[in-house]
Amino acid sequence: MSCIISKYEWDTLNPDAFPLKIISTQMLVSIPKHSHDFHELVIFMRGSAIHKIYQEDGTLKSYSVVQGDVFAIRQNEQHSFENGHSAFYYNIIFRSELLQSELRELEQFPLWKTFFGDSCPTHRMKSHLSPVDRAEVMQKIQALNQELEFQGDGFRFVAKTLFLEILAKILRGTRQPILQNEDFIIELPILQCIGRIEDAPEKRYYLPSEANSANMSIASFTRKFRQATGCSMQEYIKLLRLKKAENLLMQTNINLEGIAAECGFYDTNYFIKVFKQQYKTTPAKFRVARTAQKDEKT
């Protein structure tokens, strides 16, 4: 039987209260089938699980989620989680009236329409945050949670602003959203490999070793890794390293040699080359431009 969480169960979801709340969930194995009369934005911070959506026509859609994945659960949508492995995630739950005045602007984001639009896609779409972006989002979630908990002067304005900043970060994203095929389940060894890489992209990873650890052939491992991430293992590692380098260029004064080494690029010239391919500018010019933008804002 589906458990419906009433809007009257929490003060923040009462008609006269602020319709926004954060719930953190440490999932041991599973979360039973349930639904709720509000929207939910789920941000997986650690671990993995299988997410199941129960369609109105009785069909069941299942897909894997892993740390860094972000996806939406719509109002009244029945769903559950199974096969959790060290899963920890945040649920940002809200009612649609909270964002009524921003709705037109939010609809400019294709991912918003996929997450919360009127038409329900046959396939599920999720976005993915790099470790750097995930850390930034976590800081904003913690600040938002503090506002909601202590409710100081103007907390509604500050909380809504923080929520919009979180949404903007997710909706713009750093990668193309991942289209999950029907009943697509990522095997646990692949999920574990992705987790290791995301936790420490600067380390060295060897395809034969990872395939052997997963008890797969190199061809099978490569195919399944690409299905899970949209790219090869080496490309995935490179993208994560570049994202880390981008953050260090903006936030520190470390020289290029130091950044290259800290991000796992053991040749500075190669680091500059791949950075330019990805960002269409050199790391040095990127740093100058971002520093100038920051100075203009201050």
mmCIF file of C-alpha atoms in Angstrom:
data_model
loop_
_atom_site.group_PDB
_atom_site.id
_atom_site.type_symbol
_atom_site.label_atom_id
_atom_site.label_comp_id
_atom_site.label_asym_id
_atom_site.label_seq_id
_atom_site.Cartn_x
_atom_site.Cartn_y
_atom_site.Cartn_z
ATOM 1 C CA MET A 1 0.000 0.000 0.000
ATOM 2 C CA SER A 2 1.342 3.421 -0.936
ATOM 3 C CA CYS A 3 2.057 5.771 1.954
ATOM 4 C CA ILE A 4 0.990 9.352 1.180
ATOM 5 C CA ILE A 5 2.774 11.983 3.265
ATOM 6 C CA SER A 6 0.169 14.626 4.029
ATOM 7 C CA LYS A 7 0.992 18.298 3.724
ATOM 8 C CA TYR A 8 -0.343 18.630 7.273
ATOM 9 C CA GLU A 9 2.334 16.421 8.835
ATOM 10 C CA TRP A 10 5.042 19.105 9.013
ATOM 11 C CA ASP A 11 4.618 22.682 10.104
ATOM 12 C CA THR A 12 6.648 23.897 7.131
ATOM 13 C CA LEU A 13 4.146 22.263 4.776
ATOM 14 C CA ASN A 14 0.986 23.669 6.357
ATOM 15 C CA PRO A 15 -0.969 26.063 4.123
ATOM 16 C CA ASP A 16 0.030 29.076 6.270
ATOM 17 C CA ALA A 17 3.712 28.128 6.666
ATOM 18 C CA PHE A 18 6.783 28.284 4.455
ATOM 19 C CA PRO A 19 6.453 25.457 1.874
ATOM 20 C CA LEU A 20 10.083 24.329 1.834
ATOM 21 C CA LYS A 21 11.976 21.736 3.850
ATOM 22 C CA ILE A 22 15.166 19.665 3.727
ATOM 23 C CA ILE A 23 15.354 16.037 4.808
ATOM 24 C CA SER A 24 18.625 14.104 4.912
ATOM 25 C CA THR A 25 18.349 10.348 4.458
ATOM 26 C CA GLN A 26 20.852 7.629 5.309
ATOM 27 C CA MET A 27 19.503 4.595 3.466
ATOM 28 C CA LEU A 28 20.680 1.202 4.669
ATOM 29 C CA VAL A 29 19.013 -1.008 2.058
ATOM 30 C CA SER A 30 15.649 0.282 0.853
ATOM 31 C CA ILE A 31 12.911 2.918 1.166
ATOM 32 C CA PRO A 32 9.381 1.468 0.786
ATOM 33 C CA LYS A 33 6.999 2.545 -1.951
ATOM 34 C CA HIS A 34 5.379 5.897 -1.164
ATOM 35 C CA SER A 35 4.154 9.162 -2.655
ATOM 36 C CA HIS A 36 3.591 12.737 -1.469
ATOM 37 C CA ASP A 37 1.634 15.823 -2.386
ATOM 38 C CA PHE A 38 4.691 18.007 -2.996
ATOM 39 C CA HIS A 39 7.660 18.082 -5.353
ATOM 40 C CA GLU A 40 11.006 16.643 -4.348
ATOM 41 C CA LEU A 41 14.531 17.305 -5.573
ATOM 42 C CA VAL A 42 16.881 14.452 -4.662
ATOM 43 C CA ILE A 43 20.651 14.983 -4.472
ATOM 44 C CA PHE A 44 22.717 11.828 -3.956
ATOM 45 C CA MET A 45 25.819 12.711 -1.952
ATOM 46 C CA ARG A 46 27.236 9.227 -1.333
ATOM 47 C CA GLY A 47 26.652 5.633 -2.340
ATOM 48 C CA SER A 48 24.213 4.177 -4.837
ATOM 49 C CA ALA A 49 20.748 2.652 -5.125
ATOM 50 C CA ILE A 50 18.061 1.590 -7.573
ATOM 51 C CA HIS A 51 15.189 4.041 -7.951
ATOM 52 C CA LYS A 52 11.789 2.678 -8.975
ATOM 53 C CA ILE A 53 8.934 4.727 -10.427
ATOM 54 C CA TYR A 54 5.418 3.262 -10.460
ATOM 55 C CA GLN A 55 3.509 4.653 -13.450
ATOM 56 C CA GLU A 56 -0.212 5.372 -13.422
ATOM 57 C CA ASP A 57 -0.747 2.686 -16.071
ATOM 58 C CA GLY A 58 0.774 0.083 -13.744
ATOM 59 C CA THR A 59 4.169 -0.177 -15.434
ATOM 60 C CA LEU A 60 7.373 -0.019 -13.412
ATOM 61 C CA LYS A 61 10.474 1.966 -14.409
ATOM 62 C CA SER A 62 13.787 1.288 -12.670
ATOM 63 C CA TYR A 63 17.171 2.959 -12.982
ATOM 64 C CA SER A 64 20.388 3.275 -11.011
ATOM 65 C CA VAL A 65 21.461 6.376 -9.114
ATOM 66 C CA VAL A 66 24.952 7.048 -7.803
ATOM 67 C CA GLN A 67 26.669 9.759 -5.771
ATOM 68 C CA GLY A 68 26.466 13.081 -7.580
ATOM 69 C CA ASP A 69 23.194 12.266 -9.343
ATOM 70 C CA VAL A 70 20.330 14.743 -9.089
ATOM 71 C CA PHE A 71 16.765 13.936 -10.089
ATOM 72 C CA ALA A 72 13.199 14.982 -9.399
ATOM 73 C CA ILE A 73 10.196 13.213 -7.938
ATOM 74 C CA ARG A 74 6.959 14.846 -8.949
ATOM 75 C CA GLN A 75 3.933 15.522 -6.841
ATOM 76 C CA ASN A 76 1.851 12.354 -6.261
ATOM 77 C CA GLU A 77 4.412 10.179 -8.048
ATOM 78 C CA GLN A 78 4.796 6.752 -6.449
ATOM 79 C CA HIS A 79 8.368 5.576 -6.055
ATOM 80 C CA SER A 80 10.770 3.548 -3.920
ATOM 81 C CA PHE A 81 14.480 2.826 -3.461
ATOM 82 C CA GLU A 82 16.116 -0.593 -3.337
ATOM 83 C CA ASN A 83 19.598 -2.140 -3.216
ATOM 84 C CA GLY A 84 21.074 0.805 -1.346
ATOM 85 C CA HIS A 85 24.835 0.731 -0.820
ATOM 86 C CA SER A 86 26.088 3.316 1.718
ATOM 87 C CA ALA A 87 23.527 5.728 0.268
ATOM 88 C CA PHE A 88 23.152 9.204 1.733
ATOM 89 C CA TYR A 89 21.102 11.876 0.026
ATOM 90 C CA TYR A 90 19.261 15.144 0.558
ATOM 91 C CA ASN A 91 15.590 15.611 -0.243
ATOM 92 C CA ILE A 92 14.614 19.214 -0.879
ATOM 93 C CA ILE A 93 10.833 19.116 -0.704
ATOM 94 C CA PHE A 94 8.693 22.048 -1.755
ATOM 95 C CA ARG A 95 5.259 23.019 -2.956
ATOM 96 C CA SER A 96 4.765 24.561 -6.380
ATOM 97 C CA GLU A 97 3.455 27.890 -5.054
ATOM 98 C CA LEU A 98 6.902 28.640 -3.612
ATOM 99 C CA LEU A 99 8.294 29.265 -7.105
ATOM 100 C CA GLN A 100 5.200 30.650 -8.790
ATOM 101 C CA SER A 101 6.719 34.071 -9.487
ATOM 102 C CA GLU A 102 9.918 32.501 -10.895
ATOM 103 C CA LEU A 103 8.181 29.837 -12.968
ATOM 104 C CA ARG A 104 8.537 31.607 -16.316
ATOM 105 C CA GLU A 105 12.289 31.997 -15.833
ATOM 106 C CA LEU A 106 12.709 28.438 -14.569
ATOM 107 C CA GLU A 107 10.964 27.116 -17.661
ATOM 108 C CA GLN A 108 13.832 28.526 -19.736
ATOM 109 C CA PHE A 109 15.933 25.640 -18.417
ATOM 110 C CA PRO A 110 15.321 22.453 -20.444
ATOM 111 C CA LEU A 111 16.134 20.334 -17.397
ATOM 112 C CA TRP A 112 13.429 22.070 -15.342
ATOM 113 C CA LYS A 113 10.813 21.088 -17.917
ATOM 114 C CA THR A 114 12.039 17.516 -17.789
ATOM 115 C CA PHE A 115 12.076 17.450 -13.998
ATOM 116 C CA PHE A 116 8.822 19.254 -13.220
ATOM 117 C CA GLY A 117 7.051 20.079 -16.509
ATOM 118 C CA ASP A 118 3.497 19.057 -17.348
ATOM 119 C CA SER A 119 4.506 16.280 -19.719
ATOM 120 C CA CYS A 120 5.965 13.183 -18.097
ATOM 121 C CA PRO A 121 8.770 11.697 -20.238
ATOM 122 C CA THR A 122 8.856 8.014 -21.099
ATOM 123 C CA HIS A 123 12.459 7.916 -19.910
ATOM 124 C CA ARG A 124 13.849 9.410 -16.727
ATOM 125 C CA MET A 125 16.335 12.252 -16.894
ATOM 126 C CA LYS A 126 18.898 13.042 -14.251
ATOM 127 C CA SER A 127 21.733 15.499 -13.937
ATOM 128 C CA HIS A 128 25.111 14.840 -12.376
ATOM 129 C CA LEU A 129 27.265 17.059 -10.179
ATOM 130 C CA SER A 130 31.034 16.764 -10.087
ATOM 131 C CA PRO A 131 32.646 16.445 -6.629
ATOM 132 C CA VAL A 132 33.501 20.166 -6.706
ATOM 133 C CA ASP A 133 29.956 21.197 -7.631
ATOM 134 C CA ARG A 134 28.563 18.703 -5.132
ATOM 135 C CA ALA A 135 30.595 20.313 -2.341
ATOM 136 C CA GLU A 136 29.321 23.766 -3.351
ATOM 137 C CA VAL A 137 25.721 22.560 -3.403
ATOM 138 C CA MET A 138 26.182 20.888 -0.007
ATOM 139 C CA GLN A 139 27.362 24.183 1.500
ATOM 140 C CA LYS A 140 24.258 25.931 0.194
ATOM 141 C CA ILE A 141 22.029 23.110 1.454
ATOM 142 C CA GLN A 142 23.553 23.425 4.916
ATOM 143 C CA ALA A 143 23.024 27.195 4.868
ATOM 144 C CA LEU A 144 19.436 26.694 3.691
ATOM 145 C CA ASN A 145 18.781 24.123 6.396
ATOM 146 C CA GLN A 146 20.097 26.537 9.022
ATOM 147 C CA GLU A 147 17.764 29.289 7.807
ATOM 148 C CA LEU A 148 14.788 26.938 7.914
ATOM 149 C CA GLU A 149 15.712 25.660 11.365
ATOM 150 C CA PHE A 150 16.393 28.946 13.173
ATOM 151 C CA GLN A 151 14.008 31.194 11.191
ATOM 152 C CA GLY A 152 15.734 34.501 11.855
ATOM 153 C CA ASP A 153 14.625 37.856 10.487
ATOM 154 C CA GLY A 154 13.836 37.593 6.791
ATOM 155 C CA PHE A 155 14.441 33.838 6.749
ATOM 156 C CA ARG A 156 11.806 33.276 4.050
ATOM 157 C CA PHE A 157 13.608 35.606 1.649
ATOM 158 C CA VAL A 158 17.058 34.173 2.441
ATOM 159 C CA ALA A 159 15.858 30.555 2.291
ATOM 160 C CA LYS A 160 14.136 31.047 -1.043
ATOM 161 C CA THR A 161 17.223 32.796 -2.440
ATOM 162 C CA LEU A 162 19.453 29.905 -1.364
ATOM 163 C CA PHE A 163 17.048 27.405 -2.902
ATOM 164 C CA LEU A 164 17.083 29.317 -6.190
ATOM 165 C CA GLU A 165 20.894 29.311 -6.133
ATOM 166 C CA ILE A 166 20.860 25.537 -5.651
ATOM 167 C CA LEU A 167 18.397 25.152 -8.509
ATOM 168 C CA ALA A 168 20.469 27.375 -10.795
ATOM 169 C CA LYS A 169 23.589 25.328 -10.113
ATOM 170 C CA ILE A 170 21.793 22.074 -10.858
ATOM 171 C CA LEU A 171 19.744 23.255 -13.836
ATOM 172 C CA ARG A 172 22.690 24.819 -15.611
ATOM 173 C CA GLY A 173 24.823 21.849 -14.702
ATOM 174 C CA THR A 174 28.368 21.006 -15.659
ATOM 175 C CA ARG A 175 27.500 18.033 -17.839
ATOM 176 C CA GLN A 176 24.752 17.129 -20.237
ATOM 177 C CA PRO A 177 21.831 15.468 -18.421
ATOM 178 C CA ILE A 178 21.853 11.690 -18.575
ATOM 179 C CA LEU A 179 18.913 10.025 -20.280
ATOM 180 C CA GLN A 180 18.115 6.815 -18.440
ATOM 181 C CA ASN A 181 16.706 4.084 -20.615
ATOM 182 C CA GLU A 182 13.796 2.081 -19.316
ATOM 183 C CA ASP A 183 14.834 -0.460 -16.669
ATOM 184 C CA PHE A 184 18.498 0.484 -17.021
ATOM 185 C CA ILE A 185 20.399 -0.721 -13.949
ATOM 186 C CA ILE A 186 24.085 0.042 -13.465
ATOM 187 C CA GLU A 187 25.896 -2.957 -12.042
ATOM 188 C CA LEU A 188 27.403 -2.532 -8.581
ATOM 189 C CA PRO A 189 31.078 -2.923 -9.662
ATOM 190 C CA ILE A 190 30.608 -0.061 -12.140
ATOM 191 C CA LEU A 191 28.961 2.091 -9.464
ATOM 192 C CA GLN A 192 31.815 1.347 -7.080
ATOM 193 C CA CYS A 193 34.377 2.283 -9.713
ATOM 194 C CA ILE A 194 32.590 5.576 -10.422
ATOM 195 C CA GLY A 195 32.543 6.304 -6.694
ATOM 196 C CA ARG A 196 36.278 5.678 -6.323
ATOM 197 C CA ILE A 197 37.076 7.929 -9.267
ATOM 198 C CA GLU A 198 34.831 10.743 -8.061
ATOM 199 C CA ASP A 199 36.293 10.594 -4.556
ATOM 200 C CA ALA A 200 39.870 10.911 -5.854
ATOM 201 C CA PRO A 201 40.072 11.776 -9.582
ATOM 202 C CA GLU A 202 43.720 12.786 -9.203
ATOM 203 C CA LYS A 203 44.809 9.185 -8.611
ATOM 204 C CA ARG A 204 45.968 6.869 -11.383
ATOM 205 C CA TYR A 205 43.411 4.384 -12.696
ATOM 206 C CA TYR A 206 44.149 1.601 -15.149
ATOM 207 C CA LEU A 207 41.426 0.145 -17.330
ATOM 208 C CA PRO A 208 42.667 -3.489 -17.157
ATOM 209 C CA SER A 209 42.865 -3.319 -13.345
ATOM 210 C CA GLU A 210 39.391 -1.805 -12.982
ATOM 211 C CA ALA A 211 37.902 -4.356 -15.384
ATOM 212 C CA ASN A 212 39.604 -7.172 -13.500
ATOM 213 C CA SER A 213 38.306 -5.846 -10.152
ATOM 214 C CA ALA A 214 34.800 -5.806 -11.637
ATOM 215 C CA ASN A 215 35.296 -9.381 -12.906
ATOM 216 C CA MET A 216 34.573 -8.206 -16.455
ATOM 217 C CA SER A 217 36.385 -8.213 -19.743
ATOM 218 C CA ILE A 218 37.829 -4.865 -20.798
ATOM 219 C CA ALA A 219 35.277 -4.622 -23.615
ATOM 220 C CA SER A 220 32.340 -5.364 -21.315
ATOM 221 C CA PHE A 221 33.578 -2.979 -18.607
ATOM 222 C CA THR A 222 34.146 -0.195 -21.149
ATOM 223 C CA ARG A 223 30.674 -0.626 -22.640
ATOM 224 C CA LYS A 224 28.936 -0.647 -19.252
ATOM 225 C CA PHE A 225 30.945 2.313 -17.947
ATOM 226 C CA ARG A 226 29.977 4.317 -21.029
ATOM 227 C CA GLN A 227 26.318 3.353 -20.560
ATOM 228 C CA ALA A 228 26.481 4.622 -16.979
ATOM 229 C CA THR A 229 28.325 7.903 -17.555
ATOM 230 C CA GLY A 230 28.008 8.721 -21.244
ATOM 231 C CA CYS A 231 31.766 8.552 -21.817
ATOM 232 C CA SER A 232 34.790 6.300 -21.402
ATOM 233 C CA MET A 233 36.521 5.858 -18.053
ATOM 234 C CA GLN A 234 39.537 7.908 -19.133
ATOM 235 C CA GLU A 235 37.336 10.710 -20.468
ATOM 236 C CA TYR A 236 35.360 10.707 -17.224
ATOM 237 C CA ILE A 237 38.563 10.978 -15.195
ATOM 238 C CA LYS A 238 39.791 13.824 -17.395
ATOM 239 C CA LEU A 239 36.541 15.781 -16.990
ATOM 240 C CA LEU A 240 36.652 15.435 -13.203
ATOM 241 C CA ARG A 241 40.291 16.509 -13.098
ATOM 242 C CA LEU A 242 39.537 19.547 -15.249
ATOM 243 C CA LYS A 243 36.625 20.518 -13.016
ATOM 244 C CA LYS A 244 38.895 20.322 -9.987
ATOM 245 C CA ALA A 245 41.500 22.417 -11.830
ATOM 246 C CA GLU A 246 38.849 25.005 -12.709
ATOM 247 C CA ASN A 247 37.971 25.374 -9.042
ATOM 248 C CA LEU A 248 41.624 25.701 -7.986
ATOM 249 C CA LEU A 249 42.248 28.334 -10.655
ATOM 250 C CA MET A 250 39.359 30.411 -9.328
ATOM 251 C CA GLN A 251 39.840 29.862 -5.605
ATOM 252 C CA THR A 252 43.626 29.678 -5.078
ATOM 253 C CA ASN A 253 46.910 31.235 -6.171
ATOM 254 C CA ILE A 254 48.602 27.892 -6.815
ATOM 255 C CA ASN A 255 50.751 28.008 -9.949
ATOM 256 C CA LEU A 256 49.909 25.920 -13.000
ATOM 257 C CA GLU A 257 52.500 23.259 -12.225
ATOM 258 C CA GLY A 258 51.042 22.794 -8.752
ATOM 259 C CA ILE A 259 47.459 22.665 -10.014
ATOM 260 C CA ALA A 260 48.371 20.167 -12.721
ATOM 261 C CA ALA A 261 50.027 17.879 -10.171
ATOM 262 C CA GLU A 262 47.226 18.222 -7.598
ATOM 263 C CA CYS A 263 44.622 17.308 -10.211
ATOM 264 C CA GLY A 264 46.477 14.276 -11.527
ATOM 265 C CA PHE A 265 48.039 15.793 -14.643
ATOM 266 C CA TYR A 266 51.680 14.831 -14.370
ATOM 267 C CA ASP A 267 52.692 16.917 -17.396
ATOM 268 C CA THR A 268 51.885 20.638 -17.214
ATOM 269 C CA ASN A 269 51.947 21.075 -20.988
ATOM 270 C CA TYR A 270 49.419 18.270 -21.389
ATOM 271 C CA PHE A 271 47.240 19.879 -18.702
ATOM 272 C CA ILE A 272 47.282 23.194 -20.586
ATOM 273 C CA LYS A 273 46.450 21.407 -23.846
ATOM 274 C CA VAL A 274 43.418 19.483 -22.552
ATOM 275 C CA PHE A 275 42.196 22.491 -20.549
ATOM 276 C CA LYS A 276 42.228 24.614 -23.705
ATOM 277 C CA GLN A 277 40.373 21.901 -25.622
ATOM 278 C CA GLN A 278 37.624 21.856 -22.986
ATOM 279 C CA TYR A 279 37.354 25.562 -22.089
ATOM 280 C CA LYS A 280 38.539 27.181 -25.350
ATOM 281 C CA THR A 281 41.143 29.199 -23.456
ATOM 282 C CA THR A 282 44.343 28.563 -21.520
ATOM 283 C CA PRO A 283 44.329 28.062 -17.733
ATOM 284 C CA ALA A 284 46.211 31.340 -17.243
ATOM 285 C CA LYS A 285 43.715 33.359 -19.306
ATOM 286 C CA PHE A 286 40.825 31.566 -17.614
ATOM 287 C CA ARG A 287 42.157 32.589 -14.193
ATOM 288 C CA VAL A 288 42.628 36.218 -15.247
ATOM 289 C CA ALA A 289 39.112 36.415 -16.701
ATOM 290 C CA ARG A 290 37.448 34.848 -13.650
ATOM 291 C CA THR A 291 39.442 37.036 -11.267
ATOM 292 C CA ALA A 292 38.319 40.120 -13.198
ATOM 293 C CA GLN A 293 34.688 38.971 -13.008
ATOM 294 C CA LYS A 294 35.009 38.464 -9.257
ATOM 295 C CA ASP A 295 36.550 41.931 -8.819
ATOM 296 C CA GLU A 296 33.695 43.518 -10.780
ATOM 297 C CA LYS A 297 31.140 41.914 -8.473
ATOM 298 C CA THR A 298 32.923 43.201 -5.377
#
